[in-house]
Short mmCIF file of C-alpha atoms and ligand atoms in Angstrom, two decimals:
data_model
loop_
_atom_site.label_atom_id
_atom_site.label_comp_id
_atom_site.label_asym_id
_atom_site.label_seq_id
_atom_site.Cartn_x
_atom_site.Cartn_y
_atom_site.Cartn_z
CA MET R 29 152.41 67.51 4.08
CA ASN R 30 152.30 64.24 2.39
CA VAL R 31 151.43 61.05 3.94
CA PRO R 32 151.61 58.08 1.38
CA LEU R 33 149.64 54.77 2.18
CA LEU R 34 152.98 53.15 2.44
CA ASP R 35 156.49 54.38 2.39
CA LEU R 36 158.96 51.74 1.69
CA VAL R 37 161.86 54.11 1.27
CA GLY R 38 161.76 54.57 4.42
CA GLN R 39 162.27 51.31 5.78
CA TYR R 40 165.09 50.81 3.45
CA VAL R 41 166.88 53.85 4.37
CA ALA R 42 166.91 52.73 8.04
CA ILE R 43 168.10 49.12 7.26
CA LYS R 44 169.93 49.12 4.03
CA ASP R 45 173.16 48.87 6.02
CA GLU R 46 172.12 45.35 7.13
CA VAL R 47 170.37 44.30 3.84
CA LEU R 48 173.24 45.39 1.20
CA PRO R 49 175.87 43.02 2.65
CA ALA R 50 173.63 40.29 2.83
CA LEU R 51 172.66 40.89 -0.58
CA GLN R 52 176.17 41.19 -1.78
CA ALA R 53 177.15 38.02 -0.25
CA VAL R 54 174.63 36.23 -1.97
CA ILE R 55 175.89 37.99 -5.42
CA GLU R 56 179.39 36.95 -4.58
CA SER R 57 178.49 33.25 -3.98
CA GLN R 58 176.85 33.05 -7.27
CA GLN R 59 174.13 30.60 -5.37
CA PHE R 60 171.00 32.13 -6.41
CA ILE R 61 169.06 28.66 -6.56
CA MET R 62 168.43 27.19 -3.33
CA GLY R 63 171.48 28.87 -1.73
CA PRO R 64 172.09 28.37 1.98
CA SER R 65 169.62 31.45 3.01
CA ILE R 66 166.65 29.48 2.13
CA ALA R 67 167.05 26.70 4.81
CA GLN R 68 167.75 29.26 7.24
CA LEU R 69 164.89 31.63 6.51
CA GLU R 70 162.87 28.28 6.43
CA ALA R 71 163.86 27.46 9.82
CA LYS R 72 163.50 30.71 11.22
CA LEU R 73 159.68 30.96 9.81
CA ALA R 74 158.68 27.71 11.38
CA GLU R 75 160.46 28.63 14.73
CA LEU R 76 158.36 32.04 14.68
CA SER R 77 155.22 30.11 13.63
CA HIS R 78 155.67 27.39 16.46
CA ALA R 79 155.86 24.93 13.47
CA ARG R 80 158.36 22.35 12.77
CA TYR R 81 158.98 23.04 8.73
CA GLY R 82 159.27 26.05 6.49
CA VAL R 83 159.42 25.44 2.81
CA GLY R 84 160.02 28.46 0.92
CA CYS R 85 158.19 29.26 -2.57
CA ALA R 86 157.62 31.98 -5.06
CA SER R 87 154.84 33.70 -3.67
CA GLY R 88 151.87 33.67 -1.36
CA THR R 89 149.76 32.70 -3.99
CA ASP R 90 152.09 29.70 -4.55
CA ALA R 91 151.96 28.96 -0.59
CA LEU R 92 148.21 28.53 -0.83
CA LEU R 93 148.31 26.91 -4.07
CA LEU R 94 150.83 24.35 -3.39
CA PRO R 95 149.17 22.85 -0.12
CA LEU R 96 145.79 23.10 -1.98
CA LYS R 97 147.53 20.86 -4.73
CA ALA R 98 148.67 18.31 -1.90
CA LEU R 99 144.96 17.45 -1.17
CA ASN R 100 144.36 16.16 -4.57
CA LEU R 101 141.28 17.67 -5.25
CA LYS R 102 138.79 16.05 -7.53
CA PRO R 103 136.18 17.86 -9.75
CA GLY R 104 133.53 19.05 -7.53
CA ASP R 105 135.39 19.16 -4.27
CA GLU R 106 134.93 22.08 -2.20
CA VAL R 107 136.77 24.47 -0.30
CA ILE R 108 135.20 26.96 2.15
CA THR R 109 136.60 30.34 2.57
CA THR R 110 135.66 34.11 2.79
CA PRO R 111 135.10 36.48 0.14
CA PHE R 112 136.37 39.51 1.76
CA THR R 113 139.97 38.67 0.91
CA PHE R 114 142.53 39.41 -1.54
CA PHE R 115 141.99 37.41 -5.06
CA ALA R 116 144.59 35.01 -4.65
CA THR R 117 142.76 33.14 -1.59
CA ALA R 118 140.04 31.83 -3.80
CA GLY R 119 141.82 31.79 -7.20
CA ALA R 120 144.32 29.36 -5.77
CA ILE R 121 141.27 27.10 -4.75
CA HIS R 122 139.95 27.24 -8.15
CA ASN R 123 143.55 26.79 -9.79
CA ALA R 124 144.00 23.42 -7.55
CA GLY R 125 141.02 22.11 -9.24
CA GLY R 126 138.70 22.86 -6.51
CA THR R 127 135.28 24.74 -6.06
CA PRO R 128 135.35 27.83 -3.75
CA VAL R 129 132.50 27.92 -1.46
CA PHE R 130 132.29 31.39 0.30
CA VAL R 131 130.50 32.13 3.41
CA ASP R 132 130.11 35.58 5.08
CA ILE R 133 132.27 37.34 7.50
CA ASP R 134 132.15 38.66 11.11
CA PRO R 135 131.20 42.10 10.76
CA ARG R 136 133.53 43.42 13.37
CA SER R 137 136.72 41.39 12.73
CA TYR R 138 136.30 41.18 9.22
CA ASN R 139 137.24 37.36 9.29
CA VAL R 140 135.16 34.58 8.64
CA ASP R 141 132.42 33.55 10.59
CA PRO R 142 132.92 30.36 12.04
CA VAL R 143 129.01 29.78 12.26
CA ALA R 144 128.52 29.95 8.48
CA VAL R 145 131.52 28.07 7.78
CA GLU R 146 130.05 25.19 9.80
CA ALA R 147 126.81 25.46 7.87
CA ALA R 148 128.49 25.51 4.50
CA ILE R 149 129.85 21.77 5.02
CA THR R 150 128.91 19.13 2.88
CA PRO R 151 130.03 15.63 2.00
CA ARG R 152 132.33 17.51 -0.84
CA THR R 153 134.04 19.67 1.85
CA ARG R 154 137.51 18.88 1.49
CA ALA R 155 139.32 22.34 3.26
CA ILE R 156 139.00 25.57 4.90
CA VAL R 157 141.08 28.44 3.89
CA PRO R 158 140.84 30.78 6.81
CA VAL R 159 142.15 34.58 6.15
CA HIS R 160 143.88 36.34 9.04
CA LEU R 161 142.75 39.44 7.22
CA TYR R 162 144.89 42.86 8.20
CA GLY R 163 146.74 41.18 10.51
CA GLN R 164 144.27 39.48 13.01
CA MET R 165 143.74 35.77 13.42
CA VAL R 166 140.46 34.13 12.98
CA GLU R 167 139.07 32.44 15.57
CA LEU R 168 140.83 29.29 14.85
CA GLU R 169 139.86 27.34 17.92
CA ARG R 170 136.05 27.19 16.48
CA LEU R 171 137.44 26.20 13.05
CA LEU R 172 139.73 23.63 14.38
CA ALA R 173 136.43 22.03 16.36
CA ILE R 174 134.66 22.09 13.22
CA ALA R 175 137.03 20.82 10.61
CA GLN R 176 139.00 18.21 12.99
CA ARG R 177 136.15 16.07 13.37
CA ARG R 178 135.31 15.43 10.21
CA GLY R 179 138.74 14.89 8.60
CA ILE R 180 138.59 18.34 6.77
CA ALA R 181 142.27 20.50 6.44
CA ILE R 182 142.77 23.86 7.44
CA ILE R 183 145.21 25.66 5.42
CA GLU R 184 145.55 29.21 7.18
CA ASP R 185 146.16 32.17 4.92
CA ALA R 186 148.40 34.15 6.96
CA CYS R 187 149.70 36.39 4.10
CA GLN R 188 148.89 39.31 6.15
CA ALA R 189 149.48 38.08 9.32
CA VAL R 190 153.03 36.99 9.99
CA GLY R 191 153.53 37.10 13.56
CA ALA R 192 150.03 37.65 14.83
CA ARG R 193 148.79 35.62 17.55
CA ARG R 194 145.91 34.25 19.44
CA SER R 195 145.46 33.22 22.94
CA ILE R 196 143.52 30.02 22.93
CA ASP R 197 142.55 28.36 26.50
CA GLY R 198 145.26 30.97 28.13
CA VAL R 199 148.10 29.76 25.63
CA TRP R 200 149.48 32.02 22.88
CA ARG R 201 149.08 30.11 19.53
CA MET R 202 150.93 31.62 16.81
CA ALA R 203 149.68 32.53 13.17
CA GLY R 204 150.97 28.93 11.44
CA GLU R 205 150.79 26.91 14.52
CA LEU R 206 147.60 24.94 14.57
CA GLY R 207 146.60 25.08 10.73
CA TRP R 208 147.61 21.85 8.61
CA VAL R 209 149.78 24.42 6.38
CA THR R 210 150.04 27.95 6.36
CA GLY R 211 150.92 30.32 3.55
CA TYR R 212 152.76 33.70 4.18
CA SER R 213 153.18 36.16 1.43
CA PHE R 214 156.65 38.37 1.20
CA PHE R 215 155.06 40.64 -1.11
CA PRO R 216 157.11 44.01 -0.57
CA SER R 217 154.12 45.87 0.94
CA LYS R 218 153.68 42.96 3.49
CA ASN R 219 154.61 43.47 7.33
CA LEU R 220 157.85 41.37 6.09
CA GLY R 221 158.29 42.28 2.84
CA ALA R 222 160.83 41.02 0.30
CA TRP R 223 162.53 43.20 -2.24
CA GLY R 224 160.58 41.02 -5.30
CA ASP R 225 157.79 38.10 -4.72
CA GLY R 226 158.22 35.43 -2.21
CA GLY R 227 156.21 33.08 0.23
CA MET R 228 156.64 30.35 2.52
CA MET R 229 154.41 27.40 3.83
CA VAL R 230 154.93 26.22 7.30
CA THR R 231 153.57 23.16 8.56
CA SER R 232 154.29 20.51 11.51
CA ASP R 233 153.18 17.60 9.26
CA GLU R 234 156.56 15.96 8.22
CA ALA R 235 154.71 14.36 5.26
CA ALA R 236 153.34 17.60 4.05
CA ALA R 237 156.40 19.32 4.23
CA GLU R 238 158.26 16.82 2.10
CA ARG R 239 155.54 16.54 -0.40
CA LEU R 240 155.48 20.72 -0.49
CA ARG R 241 159.24 20.44 -1.21
CA ARG R 242 158.86 18.03 -4.01
CA LEU R 243 155.73 20.26 -5.42
CA ARG R 244 157.77 23.32 -5.46
CA LEU R 245 160.40 21.52 -7.43
CA HIS R 246 158.66 19.80 -10.24
CA GLY R 247 157.54 16.86 -8.24
CA GLY R 248 160.89 15.47 -7.86
CA ALA R 249 162.72 15.14 -4.36
CA LYS R 250 165.78 13.78 -6.50
CA GLN R 251 167.11 15.79 -9.44
CA TYR R 252 165.37 14.58 -12.88
CA HIS R 253 163.52 12.06 -11.09
CA HIS R 254 159.77 13.11 -10.91
CA ASP R 255 157.44 11.31 -8.90
CA GLU R 256 154.40 13.78 -9.40
CA VAL R 257 153.98 16.92 -11.73
CA GLY R 258 155.16 19.75 -9.47
CA THR R 259 156.00 23.09 -10.92
CA ASN R 260 158.90 25.79 -10.64
CA SER R 261 158.09 28.00 -7.09
CA ARG R 262 161.14 28.33 -5.48
CA LEU R 263 162.20 31.33 -3.33
CA ASP R 264 164.79 33.22 -4.70
CA THR R 265 167.70 33.22 -2.63
CA LEU R 266 168.34 36.84 -2.96
CA GLN R 267 165.04 37.49 -1.53
CA ALA R 268 165.75 34.95 1.25
CA ALA R 269 168.72 36.82 2.34
CA VAL R 270 166.92 40.06 2.39
CA LEU R 271 164.01 38.48 4.29
CA LEU R 272 166.69 37.08 7.25
CA ALA R 273 168.16 40.90 7.32
CA LYS R 274 164.57 42.05 8.18
CA LEU R 275 163.48 39.36 10.28
CA PRO R 276 165.19 40.47 13.62
CA HIS R 277 162.96 43.83 12.99
CA LEU R 278 159.75 42.54 12.51
CA ALA R 279 158.77 42.41 16.54
CA GLY R 280 159.86 45.89 16.65
CA TRP R 281 158.10 46.73 13.71
CA SER R 282 155.02 44.71 14.69
CA ALA R 283 154.82 46.94 18.17
CA LYS R 284 155.40 50.09 16.38
CA ARG R 285 152.10 49.42 14.09
CA ARG R 286 150.31 48.68 17.40
CA GLU R 287 151.23 51.84 18.83
CA HIS R 288 150.16 53.99 15.84
CA ALA R 289 146.81 52.06 15.86
CA ALA R 290 146.06 52.42 19.33
CA TYR R 291 147.18 56.45 18.90
CA TYR R 292 144.42 56.54 15.84
CA THR R 293 141.67 54.64 17.60
CA ARG R 294 142.11 56.92 20.62
CA ALA R 295 141.87 60.08 18.43
CA PHE R 296 138.86 58.94 16.48
CA ALA R 297 137.01 58.32 19.77
CA GLY R 298 133.69 60.36 19.93
CA LEU R 299 133.59 60.44 16.02
CA ASP R 300 130.39 58.78 15.15
CA ALA R 301 131.01 58.40 11.39
CA VAL R 302 134.38 56.31 12.29
CA HIS R 303 134.54 52.76 13.60
CA PRO R 304 138.05 51.75 14.54
CA PRO R 305 138.99 48.23 13.75
CA VAL R 306 137.84 45.96 16.70
CA ILE R 307 140.59 43.55 18.06
CA ALA R 308 138.74 40.65 18.96
CA ALA R 309 139.08 38.90 22.16
CA GLY R 310 142.39 36.84 22.83
CA ASN R 311 143.79 38.56 19.63
CA GLU R 312 147.19 40.38 19.02
CA HIS R 313 146.89 42.09 16.16
CA ILE R 314 149.88 43.08 13.87
CA PHE R 315 148.03 45.89 11.81
CA HIS R 316 149.22 45.04 8.24
CA GLN R 317 146.34 47.45 7.64
CA TYR R 318 144.41 49.61 10.18
CA THR R 319 141.07 49.68 8.56
CA VAL R 320 138.16 51.99 9.40
CA ARG R 321 134.65 51.60 8.38
CA VAL R 322 133.26 55.02 7.82
CA ASP R 323 130.27 56.98 6.60
CA ARG R 324 130.73 58.44 2.93
CA ARG R 325 133.74 56.49 2.62
CA ASP R 326 134.58 57.42 -1.02
CA ALA R 327 133.89 61.24 -0.35
CA LEU R 328 136.24 60.65 2.37
CA GLN R 329 139.09 59.19 0.61
CA ALA R 330 138.82 61.96 -2.08
CA HIS R 331 139.31 64.31 0.57
CA LEU R 332 142.38 62.55 2.08
CA LYS R 333 143.88 62.33 -1.38
CA ALA R 334 143.63 66.24 -2.06
CA GLN R 335 145.19 66.68 1.46
CA GLY R 336 148.25 64.48 -0.07
CA ILE R 337 147.25 61.43 2.30
CA GLY R 338 147.20 57.89 1.03
CA SER R 339 144.35 55.60 1.70
CA ALA R 340 143.28 52.17 0.03
CA VAL R 341 139.95 50.10 -0.17
CA TYR R 342 140.56 46.44 0.82
CA TYR R 343 138.52 45.10 -1.13
CA PRO R 344 136.05 46.68 -3.09
CA ILE R 345 134.28 44.02 -4.87
CA PRO R 346 134.06 40.53 -2.65
CA LEU R 347 135.16 37.78 -4.41
CA HIS R 348 131.81 36.15 -4.75
CA ARG R 349 130.68 39.15 -6.87
CA GLN R 350 133.67 38.90 -9.44
CA PRO R 351 132.81 38.04 -13.02
CA CYS R 352 135.06 34.76 -12.82
CA PHE R 353 133.27 33.44 -10.44
CA ALA R 354 129.73 34.28 -11.57
CA HIS R 355 129.20 30.34 -12.56
CA LEU R 356 129.14 29.81 -8.77
CA GLY R 357 125.57 31.51 -8.62
CA TYR R 358 126.28 33.88 -5.75
CA ALA R 359 123.50 36.59 -6.15
CA ALA R 360 123.85 40.33 -4.76
CA GLY R 361 123.06 40.14 -1.18
CA SER R 362 123.90 36.67 -0.48
CA MET R 363 127.05 38.07 1.62
CA PRO R 364 125.61 40.76 3.38
CA HIS R 365 128.37 41.66 5.62
CA SER R 366 131.20 41.16 3.11
CA GLU R 367 129.29 43.58 0.54
CA ARG R 368 128.56 46.17 3.24
CA ALA R 369 132.03 46.28 4.38
CA ALA R 370 133.58 46.63 0.99
CA THR R 371 131.45 49.74 0.59
CA GLU R 372 132.70 51.02 4.12
CA VAL R 373 136.25 50.21 4.83
CA LEU R 374 139.03 52.55 4.20
CA SER R 375 142.47 51.57 5.13
CA LEU R 376 144.87 54.33 6.32
CA PRO R 377 148.75 54.52 6.45
CA ILE R 378 150.10 52.40 9.32
CA TYR R 379 153.51 51.69 8.43
CA PRO R 380 156.38 51.77 11.33
CA GLU R 381 158.17 54.99 10.40
CA LEU R 382 155.11 57.44 10.44
CA THR R 383 155.77 59.73 12.64
CA ARG R 384 153.75 61.21 15.29
CA THR R 385 153.16 64.58 13.26
CA GLN R 386 152.07 62.53 10.44
CA LEU R 387 149.40 60.50 12.38
CA ASP R 388 148.24 63.83 13.74
CA TYR R 389 147.91 65.37 10.20
CA VAL R 390 145.89 62.07 9.09
CA VAL R 391 143.57 62.61 12.13
CA ASP R 392 142.90 66.37 11.60
CA ALA R 393 142.29 65.51 7.97
CA ILE R 394 139.49 62.92 8.86
CA ARG R 395 138.06 64.86 11.88
CA GLY R 396 138.06 68.10 9.52
CA PHE R 397 136.24 65.97 6.80
CA TYR R 398 133.23 65.10 9.20
CA ARG R 399 133.13 68.39 11.05
C1 LIG B 11 145.33 37.36 1.96
C2 LIG B 11 146.07 37.25 0.93
N1 LIG B 11 146.43 36.10 0.31
C3 LIG B 11 147.09 35.79 -0.45
C4 LIG B 11 148.23 36.71 -0.97
C5 LIG B 11 148.81 36.36 -2.18
O1 LIG B 11 150.62 36.77 -1.79
P1 LIG B 11 151.06 36.98 -3.03
O2 LIG B 11 151.04 38.51 -3.60
O3 LIG B 11 152.64 37.00 -2.16
O4 LIG B 11 151.00 36.15 -4.17
C6 LIG B 11 147.98 38.13 -0.53
C7 LIG B 11 148.93 39.08 -1.01
O5 LIG B 11 149.10 39.73 -1.95
C8 LIG B 11 147.08 38.44 0.41
O6 LIG B 11 146.92 39.54 0.92
#
């Protein structure tokens, strides 16, 4: 049997009759740049996020870069984030002119530890970029309490967490609802994936939405008038059409992912070498990834590969140890939870189309390895 880490063809076959006509409509209109699908998708993503405005852009990377640029960072301005994330989170901070300040994670959720965030704040701190890693939200209410009283902006990296939510004081709060600006990625492997690159920012701050709309269009609200220097970071209309066709399926896909995750977690009970993901109190996880912490991780991964099972390590090198950030001076051992997670985590197949037989095959292969 073959169980790839991700099977986008399975999803394509299931929904192509809905997506292909939507694409064809764009092609027949020949409105490829800023066509009507963009505004429709922006409204829908804002609604899903309980935010007022959506601003499409070219990628999840730009969905972080543009709000960071909107902060007008000066040399030496600091932005606190996690080292246990995809590179883009910290790359965007650097490219916006800020200095990434890394703080360690909570070893259970893999999300940034609010206590460590507070300890890292200095007079130069301008923003915090928490990442809702693997699809579960960070303890945002604690970060908000830290940030708001100091006038520090929170930019949520929700690239892995579209539709994730967290109960705060008894109220469901969506990813994208409480941060100043939130970035989403529509990279094809994401829970809501386009057929190419794409991203979106959501915010409830009208002035921020206007600024972000300008920044994605060379800094001009009006054609050929440039109030500031922006860039070309438009969302492709064809991609917006794909995403609009996929969006009605998202809640069902997330439910399926949760079902698969619960099945795995039950199946791994009693296996001391395998630690299933911990869902933090109050969170509804969307399981962009189902990531276990295991003994002898690399040997297990090789064993799974030999049995035709895909898996991946997100992420093998924490960002504070990347050569490009060596100048920041973080020593080995300075972020022990992130560094340990990097040697122990393994993400397993979790896409909605997985069958019970495939799930059992993965479970049996893992149980077999530790027998
Ligand atoms: C946590 C995180 N941040 C940022 C990004 C960047 O998104 P994109 O690849 O769409 O630029 C990704 C995904 O790739 C991600 O997983």
